CSV table of C-alpha atoms in Angstrom, one decimal:
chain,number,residue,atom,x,y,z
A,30,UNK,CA,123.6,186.2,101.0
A,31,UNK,CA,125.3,189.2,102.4
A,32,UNK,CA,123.5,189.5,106.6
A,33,UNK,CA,123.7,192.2,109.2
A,34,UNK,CA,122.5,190.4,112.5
A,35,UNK,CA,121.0,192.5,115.0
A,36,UNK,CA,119.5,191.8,118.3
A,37,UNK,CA,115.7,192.5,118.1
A,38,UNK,CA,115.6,193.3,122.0
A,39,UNK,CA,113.7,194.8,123.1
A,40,UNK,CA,116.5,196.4,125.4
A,41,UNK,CA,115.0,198.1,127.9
A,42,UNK,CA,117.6,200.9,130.1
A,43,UNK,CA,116.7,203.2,133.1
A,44,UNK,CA,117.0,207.0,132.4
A,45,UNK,CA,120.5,208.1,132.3
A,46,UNK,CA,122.2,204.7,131.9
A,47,UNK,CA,124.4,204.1,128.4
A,48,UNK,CA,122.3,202.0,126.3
A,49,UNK,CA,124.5,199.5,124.4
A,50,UNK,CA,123.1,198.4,120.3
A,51,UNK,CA,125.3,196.0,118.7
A,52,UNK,CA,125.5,194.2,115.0
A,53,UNK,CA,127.5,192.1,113.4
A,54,UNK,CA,127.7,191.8,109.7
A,55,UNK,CA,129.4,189.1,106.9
A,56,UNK,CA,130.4,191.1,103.5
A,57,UNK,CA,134.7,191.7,105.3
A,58,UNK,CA,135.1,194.6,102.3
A,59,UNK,CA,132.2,196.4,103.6
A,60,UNK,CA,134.0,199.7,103.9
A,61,UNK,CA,130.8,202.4,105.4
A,62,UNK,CA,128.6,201.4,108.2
A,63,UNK,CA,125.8,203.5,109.3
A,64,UNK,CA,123.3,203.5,112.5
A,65,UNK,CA,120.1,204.7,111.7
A,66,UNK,CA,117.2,205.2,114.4
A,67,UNK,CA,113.4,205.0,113.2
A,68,UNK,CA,110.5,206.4,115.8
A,69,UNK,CA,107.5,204.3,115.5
A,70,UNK,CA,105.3,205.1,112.3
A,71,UNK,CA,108.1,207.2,111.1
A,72,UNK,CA,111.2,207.2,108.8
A,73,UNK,CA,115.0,206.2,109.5
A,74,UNK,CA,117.3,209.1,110.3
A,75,UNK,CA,120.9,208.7,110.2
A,76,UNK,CA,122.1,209.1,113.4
A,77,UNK,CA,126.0,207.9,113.0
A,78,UNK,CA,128.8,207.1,110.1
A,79,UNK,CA,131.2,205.3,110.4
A,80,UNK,CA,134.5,203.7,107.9
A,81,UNK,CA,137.4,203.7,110.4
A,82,UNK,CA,138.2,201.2,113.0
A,83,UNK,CA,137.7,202.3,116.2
A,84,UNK,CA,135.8,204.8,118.2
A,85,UNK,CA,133.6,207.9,116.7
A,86,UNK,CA,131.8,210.3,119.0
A,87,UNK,CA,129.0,212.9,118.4
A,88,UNK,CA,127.1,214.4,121.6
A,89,UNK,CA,125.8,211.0,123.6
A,90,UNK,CA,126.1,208.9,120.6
A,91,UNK,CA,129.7,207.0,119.9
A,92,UNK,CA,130.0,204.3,117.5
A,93,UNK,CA,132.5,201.4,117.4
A,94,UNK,CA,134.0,199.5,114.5
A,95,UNK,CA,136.4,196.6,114.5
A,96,UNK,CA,136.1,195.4,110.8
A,97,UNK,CA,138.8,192.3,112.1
A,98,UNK,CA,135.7,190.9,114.3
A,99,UNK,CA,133.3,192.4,111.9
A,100,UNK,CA,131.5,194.3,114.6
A,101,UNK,CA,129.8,197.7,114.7
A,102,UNK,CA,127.9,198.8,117.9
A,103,UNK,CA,126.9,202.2,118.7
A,104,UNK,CA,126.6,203.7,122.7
A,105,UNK,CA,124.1,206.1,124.3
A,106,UNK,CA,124.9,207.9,127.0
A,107,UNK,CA,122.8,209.8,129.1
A,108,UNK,CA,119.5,207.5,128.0
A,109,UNK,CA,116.5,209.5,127.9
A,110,UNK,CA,112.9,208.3,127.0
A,111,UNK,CA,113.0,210.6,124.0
A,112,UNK,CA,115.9,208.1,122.5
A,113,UNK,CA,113.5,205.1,122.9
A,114,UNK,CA,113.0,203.8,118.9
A,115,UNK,CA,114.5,200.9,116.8
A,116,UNK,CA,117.9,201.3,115.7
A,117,UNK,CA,118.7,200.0,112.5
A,118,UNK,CA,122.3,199.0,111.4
A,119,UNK,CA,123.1,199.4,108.3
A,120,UNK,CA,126.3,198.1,105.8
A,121,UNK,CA,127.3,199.4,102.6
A,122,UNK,CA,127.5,196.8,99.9
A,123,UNK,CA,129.2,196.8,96.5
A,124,UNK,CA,126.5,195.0,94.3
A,125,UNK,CA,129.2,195.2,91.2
A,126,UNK,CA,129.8,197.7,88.3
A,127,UNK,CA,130.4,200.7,90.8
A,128,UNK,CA,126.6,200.5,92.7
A,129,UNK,CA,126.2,199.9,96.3
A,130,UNK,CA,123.4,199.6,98.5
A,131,UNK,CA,122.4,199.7,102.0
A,132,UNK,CA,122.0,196.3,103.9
A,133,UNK,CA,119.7,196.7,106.8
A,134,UNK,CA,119.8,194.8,109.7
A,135,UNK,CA,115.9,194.3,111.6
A,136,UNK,CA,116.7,196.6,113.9
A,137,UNK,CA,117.0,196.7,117.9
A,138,UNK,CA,113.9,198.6,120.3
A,139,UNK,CA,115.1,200.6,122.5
A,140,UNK,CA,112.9,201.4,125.3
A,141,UNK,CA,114.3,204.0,127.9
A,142,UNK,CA,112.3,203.7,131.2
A,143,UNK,CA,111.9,206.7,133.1
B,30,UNK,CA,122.0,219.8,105.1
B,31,UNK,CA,121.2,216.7,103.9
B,32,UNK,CA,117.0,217.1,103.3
B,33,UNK,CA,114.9,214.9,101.5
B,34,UNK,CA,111.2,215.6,101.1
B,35,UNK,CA,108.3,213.4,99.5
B,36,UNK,CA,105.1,214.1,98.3
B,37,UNK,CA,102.4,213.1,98.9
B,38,UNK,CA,102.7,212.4,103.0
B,39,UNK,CA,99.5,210.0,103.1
B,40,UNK,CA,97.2,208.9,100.5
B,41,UNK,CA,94.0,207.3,100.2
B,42,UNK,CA,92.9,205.8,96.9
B,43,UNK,CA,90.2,203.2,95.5
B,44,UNK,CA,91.5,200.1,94.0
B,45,UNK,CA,92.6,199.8,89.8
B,46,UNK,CA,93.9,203.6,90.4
B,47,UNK,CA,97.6,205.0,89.9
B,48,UNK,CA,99.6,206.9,92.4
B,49,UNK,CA,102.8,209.0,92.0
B,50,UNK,CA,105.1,209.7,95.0
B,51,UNK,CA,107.9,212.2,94.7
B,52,UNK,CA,110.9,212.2,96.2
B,53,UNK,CA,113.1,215.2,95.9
B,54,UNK,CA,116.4,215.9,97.9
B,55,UNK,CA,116.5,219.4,98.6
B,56,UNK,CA,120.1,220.6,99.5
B,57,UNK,CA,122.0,217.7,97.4
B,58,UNK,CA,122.3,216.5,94.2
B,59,UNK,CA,121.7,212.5,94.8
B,60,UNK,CA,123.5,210.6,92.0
B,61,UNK,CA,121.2,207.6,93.2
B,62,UNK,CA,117.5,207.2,95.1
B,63,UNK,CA,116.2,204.5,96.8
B,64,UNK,CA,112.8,203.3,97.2
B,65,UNK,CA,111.8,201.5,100.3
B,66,UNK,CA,108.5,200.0,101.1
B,67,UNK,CA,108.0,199.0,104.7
B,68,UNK,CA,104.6,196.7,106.3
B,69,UNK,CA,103.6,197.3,109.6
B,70,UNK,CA,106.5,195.8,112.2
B,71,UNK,CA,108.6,194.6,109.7
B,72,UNK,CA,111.9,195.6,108.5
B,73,UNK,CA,112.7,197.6,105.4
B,74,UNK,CA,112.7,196.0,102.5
B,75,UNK,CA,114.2,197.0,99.0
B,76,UNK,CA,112.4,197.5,96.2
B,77,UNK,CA,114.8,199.4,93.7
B,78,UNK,CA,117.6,201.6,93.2
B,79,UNK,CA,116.8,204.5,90.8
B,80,UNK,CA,120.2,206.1,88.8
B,81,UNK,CA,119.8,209.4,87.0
B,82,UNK,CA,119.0,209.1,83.4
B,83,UNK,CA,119.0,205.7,83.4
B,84,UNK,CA,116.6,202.9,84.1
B,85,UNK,CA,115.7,201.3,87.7
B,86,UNK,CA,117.3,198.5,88.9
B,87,UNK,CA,114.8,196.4,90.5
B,88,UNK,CA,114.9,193.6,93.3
B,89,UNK,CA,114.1,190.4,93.1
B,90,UNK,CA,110.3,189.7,93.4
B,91,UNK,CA,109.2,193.4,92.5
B,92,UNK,CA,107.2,194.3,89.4
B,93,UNK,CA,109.1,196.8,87.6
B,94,UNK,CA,105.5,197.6,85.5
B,95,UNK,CA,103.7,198.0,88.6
B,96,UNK,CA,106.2,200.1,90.3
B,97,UNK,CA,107.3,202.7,87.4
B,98,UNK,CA,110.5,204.4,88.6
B,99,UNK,CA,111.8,207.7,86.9
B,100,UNK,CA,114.5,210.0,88.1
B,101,UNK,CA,114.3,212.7,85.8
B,102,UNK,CA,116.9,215.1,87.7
B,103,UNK,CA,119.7,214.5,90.2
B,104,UNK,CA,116.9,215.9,92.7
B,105,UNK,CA,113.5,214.3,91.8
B,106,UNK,CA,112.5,210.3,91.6
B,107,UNK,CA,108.9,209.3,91.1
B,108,UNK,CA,107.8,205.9,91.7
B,109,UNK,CA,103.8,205.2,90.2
B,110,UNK,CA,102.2,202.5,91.8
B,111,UNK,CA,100.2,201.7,89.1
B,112,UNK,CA,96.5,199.6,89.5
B,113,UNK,CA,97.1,199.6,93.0
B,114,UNK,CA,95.3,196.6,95.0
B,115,UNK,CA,94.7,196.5,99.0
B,116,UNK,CA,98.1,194.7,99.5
B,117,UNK,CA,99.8,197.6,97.7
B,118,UNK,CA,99.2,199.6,100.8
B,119,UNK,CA,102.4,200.2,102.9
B,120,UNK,CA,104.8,202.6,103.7
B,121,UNK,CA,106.8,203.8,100.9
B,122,UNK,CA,110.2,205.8,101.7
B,123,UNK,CA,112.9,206.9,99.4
B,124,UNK,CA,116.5,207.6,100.1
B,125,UNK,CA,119.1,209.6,98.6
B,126,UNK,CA,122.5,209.0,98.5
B,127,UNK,CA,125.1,211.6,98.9
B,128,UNK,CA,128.0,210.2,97.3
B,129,UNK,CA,128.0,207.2,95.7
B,130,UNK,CA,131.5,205.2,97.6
B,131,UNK,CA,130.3,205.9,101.5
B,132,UNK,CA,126.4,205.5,100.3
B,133,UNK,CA,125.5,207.7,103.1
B,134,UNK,CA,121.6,208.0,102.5
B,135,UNK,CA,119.2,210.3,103.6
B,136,UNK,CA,115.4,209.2,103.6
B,137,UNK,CA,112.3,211.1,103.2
B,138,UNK,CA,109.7,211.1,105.7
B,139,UNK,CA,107.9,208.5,103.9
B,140,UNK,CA,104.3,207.9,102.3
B,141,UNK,CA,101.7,205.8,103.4
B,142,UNK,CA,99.6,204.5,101.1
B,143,UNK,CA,96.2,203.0,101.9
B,144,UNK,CA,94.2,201.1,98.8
B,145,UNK,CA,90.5,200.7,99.6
């Protein structure tokens, strides 16, 4: 069974602090790794892509892959309230015969306190 | 870029009735949907993966002839919950990939579905 381990938090961060979301995950030829954030009652929006060791960076958000440690984390600067949600990580899987599909970790809540 | 829309947003039906959801991606062709159904605090859960003039590939557990998938066009999916029952209701998303290697999907802002 193919896992993506996420804390559940909450994680709670004043305003303007870098909030810190981490996963782990257990398929090693997972190749694309996505961070996804989902507002209560609503639906996940992909917020960061990643398939490249190292650092990516869009705005406040930066993700983080080492695929050695099998680790993919994803930093907010800047917290505001408006970024408090649960952030789902999510692993691309090869389920065989050229289909993949998303693994889902449960998902972190953020809660940025004013 | 990158839109998918679903239709409809909320609906309320009595028990033994069918319900269609639509899933369209707007800007993309999507070689593959998804459809999601999520219960209240839980995580997403898989319920099948829908290919383009093909038949659904289905999870483990779910009914394929209660939940009819058909993706007529690289743009539309319908799922049909058919003789929904009170634990039918749920939120039901789909997702559409934009490239099949990276899997990068994009989901749709979901339906919620509420059997009486």
């Amino acid at each position: 069974q193919k896992e993506v381990e996420q804390n559940s938090g909450p994680l709670s961060v004043p305003e303007g602090a870098i909030a810190s979301l981490n996963c782990t995950y257990s398929d090693r030829v997972s190749q694309s790794f996505f961070w996804y954030r989902q507002y209560s009652g609503k639906s996940p929006e992909l917020i960061m892509s990643i398939y490249s060791n190292g650092d990516k960076e869009d705005g406040r958000f930066t993700a983080q892959l080492n695929k050695a440690s099998q680790y993919v984390s994803l930093l907010i600067r800047d917290s505001q309230p408006s970024d408090s949600a649960t952030y789902l990580c999510a692993v691309n899987e090869n389920t065989g015969a050229g289909s993949y599909q998303l693994t889902f970790g449960k998902g972190t809540k953020l809660s940025v306190i004013p | 870029g990158a839109v998918v829309s679903q239709h409809p947003s909320r609906v309320i039906c009595k028990s033994g009735t069918s319900v269609k959801i639509e899933c369209r991606s707007l800007d993309f062709q999507a070689t593959t949907m998804f459809w999601y159904r999520q219960f209240p605090k839980q995580s997403l859960m898989l319920m099948a993966t829908s290919n383009e003039g093909s038949k659904a590939t289905y999870e483990q557990g779910v009914e394929k002839d209660k939940f009819l998938i058909n993706h007529a066009s690289l743009t539309l999916s319908t799922l049909t919950v058919t003789s929904a029952h009170p634990e039918d209701s749920s939120f039901y998303i789909c997702s559409a990939n934009r490239g099949a290697y990276y899997n990068e999907q994009f989901f749709g802002p979901g339906t919620r579905l509420t059997v009486l």
